[in-house]
Coordinates of C-alpha atoms and ligand atoms in Angstrom, one line a residue:
M268 CA 247.9 43.3 87.6
I269 CA 246.3 43.2 84.1
E270 CA 249.1 41.4 82.0
Y271 CA 249.8 42.9 78.5
L272 CA 249.5 39.4 76.9
P273 CA 248.8 36.5 79.3
L274 CA 250.1 33.6 77.1
K275 CA 249.0 31.0 79.6
K276 CA 245.5 32.0 79.4
I277 CA 245.6 32.2 75.7
T278 CA 246.9 28.6 75.5
E279 CA 244.4 27.5 78.0
K280 CA 241.4 28.7 76.0
Y281 CA 241.9 25.8 73.6
A282 CA 243.8 23.5 76.1
S283 CA 242.0 20.2 75.5
E284 CA 242.3 20.6 71.6
I285 CA 245.9 21.4 72.0
H286 CA 246.8 18.7 74.3
E287 CA 245.0 16.2 72.0
A288 CA 247.1 17.5 69.0
V289 CA 250.4 17.4 70.9
N290 CA 249.8 14.0 72.2
R291 CA 248.8 12.8 68.7
V292 CA 252.3 13.8 67.5
V293 CA 254.1 12.4 70.5
D294 CA 252.4 9.0 70.1
S295 CA 252.9 9.0 66.3
G296 CA 256.7 8.6 66.5
W297 CA 257.1 11.1 63.6
Y298 CA 258.5 14.5 64.6
L299 CA 259.8 16.5 61.5
Q300 CA 258.6 16.8 58.0
G301 CA 255.5 14.8 58.4
R302 CA 251.8 14.9 58.0
E303 CA 251.0 17.6 60.5
V304 CA 253.3 20.1 58.6
E305 CA 252.0 19.0 55.3
A306 CA 248.2 19.5 56.6
F307 CA 249.0 22.8 58.2
E308 CA 250.7 24.1 54.9
Q309 CA 247.6 23.1 53.0
E310 CA 245.1 24.6 55.6
F311 CA 247.0 27.9 55.9
S312 CA 247.4 28.2 52.2
Q313 CA 243.6 27.7 51.8
Y314 CA 242.8 30.0 54.6
L315 CA 245.1 32.8 52.9
G316 CA 243.9 32.1 49.4
V317 CA 247.5 31.9 48.3
P318 CA 248.5 28.7 46.5
H319 CA 251.8 27.8 48.0
C320 CA 252.8 27.8 51.8
V321 CA 256.3 26.7 52.8
S322 CA 257.0 26.3 56.4
C323 CA 260.3 27.3 58.2
G324 CA 261.8 27.8 61.5
N325 CA 260.6 31.4 62.2
G326 CA 259.5 34.7 60.8
L327 CA 263.0 36.1 60.3
D328 CA 263.9 32.8 58.3
A329 CA 260.6 33.3 56.2
L330 CA 261.7 36.8 55.1
T331 CA 265.5 35.8 54.7
L332 CA 264.5 32.8 52.7
I333 CA 262.2 34.8 50.1
I334 CA 265.2 37.3 49.5
R335 CA 267.7 34.3 49.2
A336 CA 265.4 32.5 46.8
F337 CA 265.2 35.7 44.6
K338 CA 269.0 35.7 44.7
A339 CA 269.0 32.0 43.6
M340 CA 266.5 32.8 40.8
G341 CA 268.9 35.7 39.5
I342 CA 266.3 38.3 40.3
M343 CA 268.2 39.9 43.1
Q344 CA 272.0 40.2 43.9
E345 CA 274.1 41.6 46.7
G346 CA 274.2 45.4 46.7
D347 CA 270.7 45.7 45.5
E348 CA 268.3 47.8 47.4
I349 CA 265.0 47.1 49.2
I350 CA 262.8 49.8 50.5
V351 CA 261.4 49.1 54.0
P352 CA 259.6 51.1 56.7
A353 CA 262.2 52.7 59.1
N354 CA 259.8 52.0 62.2
T355 CA 259.5 48.2 61.7
Y356 CA 260.7 45.5 64.0
I357 CA 264.4 44.9 63.4
A358 CA 263.8 41.3 61.8
S359 CA 262.4 42.9 58.6
I360 CA 265.6 44.8 58.1
L361 CA 267.9 42.0 59.2
S362 CA 266.4 39.8 56.4
I363 CA 267.7 42.3 53.9
T364 CA 271.2 42.9 55.4
E365 CA 271.8 39.2 56.1
N366 CA 271.5 38.7 52.3
G367 CA 274.1 41.5 51.5
L368 CA 271.2 43.7 50.2
I369 CA 270.7 47.3 51.3
P370 CA 267.7 48.4 53.3
I371 CA 266.5 51.8 52.3
L372 CA 264.5 53.1 55.3
V373 CA 261.4 55.2 54.5
E374 CA 259.4 57.2 57.2
P375 CA 255.9 56.0 58.1
E376 CA 252.7 58.2 58.3
E377 CA 252.3 59.5 61.9
D378 CA 248.6 58.6 62.2
T379 CA 248.7 55.1 60.6
Y380 CA 252.2 54.0 61.6
E381 CA 252.5 52.4 58.2
I382 CA 255.1 53.2 55.5
D383 CA 254.3 56.5 53.8
S384 CA 253.5 55.7 50.1
S385 CA 254.1 59.2 49.0
L386 CA 257.7 59.2 50.1
I387 CA 258.8 55.8 48.3
E388 CA 259.2 57.0 44.6
Q389 CA 262.0 59.4 45.5
H390 CA 264.0 56.4 46.9
I391 CA 263.7 54.2 43.9
T392 CA 267.0 53.9 42.1
A393 CA 268.4 51.5 39.4
R394 CA 269.4 49.0 42.1
T395 CA 265.9 49.0 43.8
K396 CA 264.5 45.4 43.4
A397 CA 261.7 45.4 46.0
I398 CA 259.3 47.1 48.4
M399 CA 259.0 45.3 51.6
I400 CA 255.9 46.5 53.3
V401 CA 255.2 45.4 57.0
H402 CA 251.7 45.2 58.1
L403 CA 252.7 46.6 61.5
Y404 CA 250.4 46.3 64.4
G405 CA 247.9 44.3 62.4
R406 CA 247.1 47.2 60.1
N407 CA 247.1 46.9 56.3
A408 CA 250.1 48.7 54.9
Y409 CA 249.4 48.1 51.3
T410 CA 248.1 51.0 49.2
P411 CA 247.3 51.2 45.6
K412 CA 250.1 53.6 45.3
I413 CA 252.5 51.0 46.3
G414 CA 251.0 48.6 43.8
E415 CA 251.4 51.2 41.1
L416 CA 255.0 51.7 41.9
C417 CA 255.7 48.0 41.9
N418 CA 254.3 47.6 38.5
K419 CA 255.9 50.8 37.1
Y420 CA 259.4 50.0 38.2
N421 CA 259.0 46.2 38.0
L422 CA 259.7 45.8 41.7
K423 CA 258.8 42.8 43.9
L424 CA 256.4 43.4 46.6
I425 CA 257.4 41.5 49.8
E426 CA 255.0 41.6 52.6
D427 CA 256.1 41.2 56.4
C428 CA 252.9 39.5 57.7
A429 CA 254.4 38.6 61.1
Q430 CA 251.8 40.9 62.8
A431 CA 249.0 40.3 60.4
H432 CA 247.5 36.9 60.5
G433 CA 243.9 37.1 59.2
L434 CA 244.3 40.5 57.5
R435 CA 242.3 40.2 54.2
R436 CA 244.3 42.2 51.8
V437 CA 245.5 39.8 49.1
Q438 CA 242.2 39.8 47.2
G439 CA 242.2 43.4 46.9
S440 CA 245.4 44.1 45.3
K441 CA 246.8 43.3 41.9
V442 CA 250.6 43.5 41.9
Q443 CA 251.9 42.0 38.7
G444 CA 255.1 40.7 40.3
G445 CA 253.4 38.2 42.6
V446 CA 252.6 37.5 46.2
Y447 CA 255.4 37.1 48.6
Q448 CA 254.4 37.0 52.3
A449 CA 256.4 36.0 55.4
Y450 CA 254.6 34.8 58.6
S451 CA 255.9 34.3 62.0
F452 CA 254.2 32.1 64.5
Y453 CA 256.1 33.4 67.6
P454 CA 254.0 32.6 70.6
T455 CA 252.8 36.3 71.0
K456 CA 251.5 36.7 67.4
N457 CA 247.9 36.5 66.5
L458 CA 248.4 33.0 65.4
G459 CA 251.1 31.8 67.7
A460 CA 252.7 28.3 68.3
L461 CA 254.3 27.1 71.5
G462 CA 257.7 27.9 70.2
D463 CA 259.3 29.2 67.0
A464 CA 257.8 28.7 63.6
G465 CA 257.2 30.5 60.3
T466 CA 255.9 30.2 56.8
V467 CA 256.4 31.7 53.3
A468 CA 253.2 32.1 51.3
T469 CA 253.4 32.7 47.6
D470 CA 251.7 32.3 44.3
D471 CA 255.2 31.7 42.6
K472 CA 255.8 28.1 42.3
E473 CA 259.4 28.6 41.4
L474 CA 260.1 30.6 44.4
A475 CA 258.2 28.2 46.7
D476 CA 260.3 25.4 45.3
K477 CA 263.5 27.4 46.0
V478 CA 262.5 28.4 49.5
R479 CA 261.7 24.8 50.3
A480 CA 265.1 23.6 49.0
L481 CA 267.1 26.6 50.7
G482 CA 265.4 25.6 54.1
N483 CA 266.4 22.0 53.6
Y484 CA 270.2 22.4 53.4
G485 CA 269.9 23.5 49.7
S486 CA 268.4 20.3 48.7
G487 CA 265.3 19.6 46.5
K488 CA 266.1 16.0 46.0
K489 CA 267.4 13.7 48.8
Y490 CA 271.2 13.9 49.2
V491 CA 271.5 16.3 46.1
F492 CA 272.5 19.8 47.1
D493 CA 272.0 22.6 44.6
Y494 CA 272.6 25.5 47.1
Q495 CA 274.4 26.1 50.3
G496 CA 271.2 26.0 52.2
R497 CA 270.2 26.1 55.9
N498 CA 268.1 24.0 58.2
S499 CA 264.9 25.8 58.9
R500 CA 261.7 23.7 59.7
I501 CA 258.5 23.7 61.8
D502 CA 258.3 20.9 64.1
E503 CA 255.4 18.4 63.8
I504 CA 254.2 19.3 67.3
Q505 CA 254.1 23.0 66.3
A506 CA 252.3 22.4 63.2
A507 CA 249.7 20.3 65.0
V508 CA 249.1 23.2 67.5
L509 CA 248.9 25.7 64.8
R510 CA 246.3 23.7 62.9
V511 CA 244.1 24.0 66.1
K512 CA 244.7 27.6 66.6
L513 CA 244.1 28.4 62.9
Q514 CA 240.6 27.1 63.4
H515 CA 240.0 29.7 66.0
L516 CA 242.0 32.6 64.3
D517 CA 239.0 34.6 63.0
E518 CA 237.0 34.2 66.1
D519 CA 240.0 35.4 68.2
N520 CA 240.6 38.4 65.8
A521 CA 237.0 39.2 66.1
I522 CA 237.3 39.6 69.9
R523 CA 240.4 41.7 69.4
R524 CA 238.3 44.0 67.0
K525 CA 235.6 44.3 69.7
I526 CA 238.1 45.5 72.4
A527 CA 239.7 47.9 69.8
D528 CA 236.2 49.2 68.9
Y529 CA 235.7 49.8 72.5
Y530 CA 239.0 51.7 72.9
Y531 CA 238.1 53.8 69.9
Q532 CA 234.7 54.6 71.2
N533 CA 235.6 55.3 74.8
I534 CA 239.2 56.8 75.1
S535 CA 238.5 60.4 75.0
N536 CA 241.7 61.9 76.7
P537 CA 243.1 64.6 74.5
H538 CA 246.8 63.6 75.6
V539 CA 246.3 60.1 74.1
R540 CA 246.3 60.0 70.4
L541 CA 244.5 57.0 68.8
P542 CA 245.7 55.7 65.4
K543 CA 243.6 56.4 62.4
Y544 CA 240.7 54.0 62.3
T545 CA 240.7 51.4 59.5
E546 CA 238.5 48.6 58.6
E547 CA 241.4 46.3 57.7
N548 CA 243.0 45.6 61.0
V549 CA 243.6 42.5 63.0
Y550 CA 244.9 44.5 66.0
H551 CA 248.0 42.7 66.8
V552 CA 249.0 45.8 68.8
F553 CA 246.8 48.8 70.0
P554 CA 249.3 51.7 69.7
V555 CA 248.6 55.2 71.1
A556 CA 250.9 58.2 71.1
I557 CA 251.4 60.1 74.4
D558 CA 253.8 63.1 74.6
N559 CA 254.6 62.2 78.2
R560 CA 254.8 58.4 77.4
D561 CA 257.2 57.1 80.1
A562 CA 255.5 58.8 82.9
A563 CA 252.0 57.5 81.5
Q564 CA 253.5 53.9 81.5
V565 CA 254.5 54.1 85.1
C566 CA 251.3 55.6 86.1
L567 CA 249.3 52.8 84.5
K568 CA 251.6 50.3 86.0
E569 CA 251.0 51.7 89.5
Q570 CA 247.3 51.1 88.8
G571 CA 247.9 47.6 87.9
I572 CA 248.0 47.9 84.1
E573 CA 251.0 46.5 82.2
T574 CA 251.9 48.1 78.8
L575 CA 254.6 47.6 76.3
I576 CA 256.5 49.9 73.8
H577 CA 256.8 48.9 70.3
Y578 CA 259.6 49.8 69.9
P579 CA 261.7 51.9 72.2
I580 CA 264.9 52.2 70.1
P581 CA 264.3 52.4 66.3
P582 CA 266.6 50.2 64.0
H583 CA 268.7 53.1 62.7
R584 CA 269.8 53.8 66.3
Q585 CA 270.7 50.2 67.2
K586 CA 274.6 49.4 67.6
C587 CA 274.3 46.4 65.4
W588 CA 275.3 48.2 62.1
Q589 CA 278.3 49.8 63.5
D590 CA 281.6 48.7 61.8
S591 CA 279.6 46.6 59.4
A592 CA 279.1 47.0 55.6
M593 CA 275.7 48.5 56.4
E594 CA 276.9 51.2 58.4
S595 CA 277.0 53.7 55.7
Y596 CA 273.4 52.9 54.7
I597 CA 271.9 52.7 58.2
N598 CA 273.0 54.6 61.1
E599 CA 272.0 57.1 63.8
K600 CA 272.7 60.2 61.7
M601 CA 269.7 59.4 59.5
H602 CA 267.1 62.1 59.5
L603 CA 264.0 60.1 60.5
P604 CA 262.1 62.5 62.8
I605 CA 258.7 60.7 62.7
T606 CA 260.3 57.3 63.3
D607 CA 262.3 58.9 66.3
R608 CA 259.2 60.6 67.6
M609 CA 257.2 57.3 67.5
A610 CA 259.8 55.6 69.5
Q611 CA 259.4 58.1 72.2
Q612 CA 255.6 58.4 72.1
E613 CA 254.2 54.9 71.2
L614 CA 252.6 53.0 74.0
S615 CA 250.7 49.6 73.5
L616 CA 247.6 48.9 75.5
P617 CA 246.7 45.4 76.5
L618 CA 244.6 43.7 73.8
S619 CA 244.1 40.1 73.4
Q620 CA 241.4 37.4 72.9
V621 CA 241.3 36.7 76.6
L622 CA 241.1 40.2 78.0
T623 CA 237.7 40.5 79.9
F624 CA 235.5 43.5 79.4
D625 CA 235.7 44.4 83.0
D626 CA 239.5 44.8 82.4
V627 CA 238.8 46.8 79.1
E628 CA 236.6 49.2 81.0
Y629 CA 239.1 49.6 83.9
I630 CA 241.9 50.3 81.3
V631 CA 239.9 52.9 79.5
E632 CA 239.0 54.6 82.8
K633 CA 242.8 54.8 83.7
V634 CA 243.9 55.9 80.2
N635 CA 241.3 58.7 80.4
G636 CA 242.8 59.7 83.7
I637 CA 246.4 60.2 82.3
M638 CA 247.5 63.8 82.7
Ligands
PLP808 C1 257.9 38.9 65.1 C2 258.3 39.6 63.9 C3 259.2 39.1 63.0 C4 260.1 37.9 63.2 O1 259.4 36.8 63.6 P1 260.3 35.7 64.4 O2 259.4 34.4 64.2 O3 260.4 36.1 65.8 O4 261.6 35.4 63.8 C5 259.4 39.8 61.9 N1 258.7 40.8 61.5 C6 257.9 41.5 62.4 C7 257.3 42.8 61.9 C8 257.6 40.8 63.5 O5 256.7 41.4 64.4

């Protein structure tokens, strides 16, 4: 069986460095808020070219803490609206609703899977405070149009970068409101820890300080609590592992790109629609659209190829909003035909830095055989 994402092999690729890093922490006697976290924050900040990185427990916390910090700064309040793509992973939306803000779902473009910039402006109201873009599947979701709208309506641009480690976008865009990025280091991400971890990256010193305090029980100074915060941290062990893997991120992303290029050049089945090609892509997921998706998935499985679906039930059709304050804003009656269609047609092909070219050739051959 060709596994969709063989995590064991991914860890084994850098096993000796990872073991050395883990042992270093075990032997140090210091397990939280120490040198490894500090060093990782510096190294990741340098890698991104964004001045402040504040680590936290996971990607959902990173997003949630950005919005909480905006609330603490008086920039947002409960009942305000944030525009977000309708086809994102649920965490993007939960970070908004958890803060008592309202997610305004906007349809993606069919060929890029990213939020459709041309549909955003009609959803902007006096209560809109931010546009949250999600660099879904590793593609760049930012467009100059989005930057223009942020500047014109004085909106914050929040970026869900959980699927986009190594995507070089920041230099290219100039949004006056600043850079607010949330990263997840969940094990399956392009830069993955061996457990949960996340980071906020920003050029806004005030927000960085607030996020740090909010993730530390609301305390900026020992035993002084300015906010009702939470506890959200990266372990020293995870930070040490991430420092190793960060050094190999570009190299791993280059392998992903090579595999994706091969898919683009060799998948020629008219039933299998490939996403629009873009230079800026770290290929977290390689999505294709197939009318008869479920049958295709079974057929590939029978031939030894494991695929996944990102995501089978779109957020607006989930039960979690029922009987909540959010039900009137997000519910299954929403007219989101593109999002619905994607949930029925999307299939993610195996793609990782440890997939062999023999496997890639085999996958292409079988995908081209789908009827
Ligand atoms: C993984 C993911 C998250 C959440 O990250 P966790 O670390 O699992 O909390 C948020 N948004 C997107 C788009 C993701 O893929």
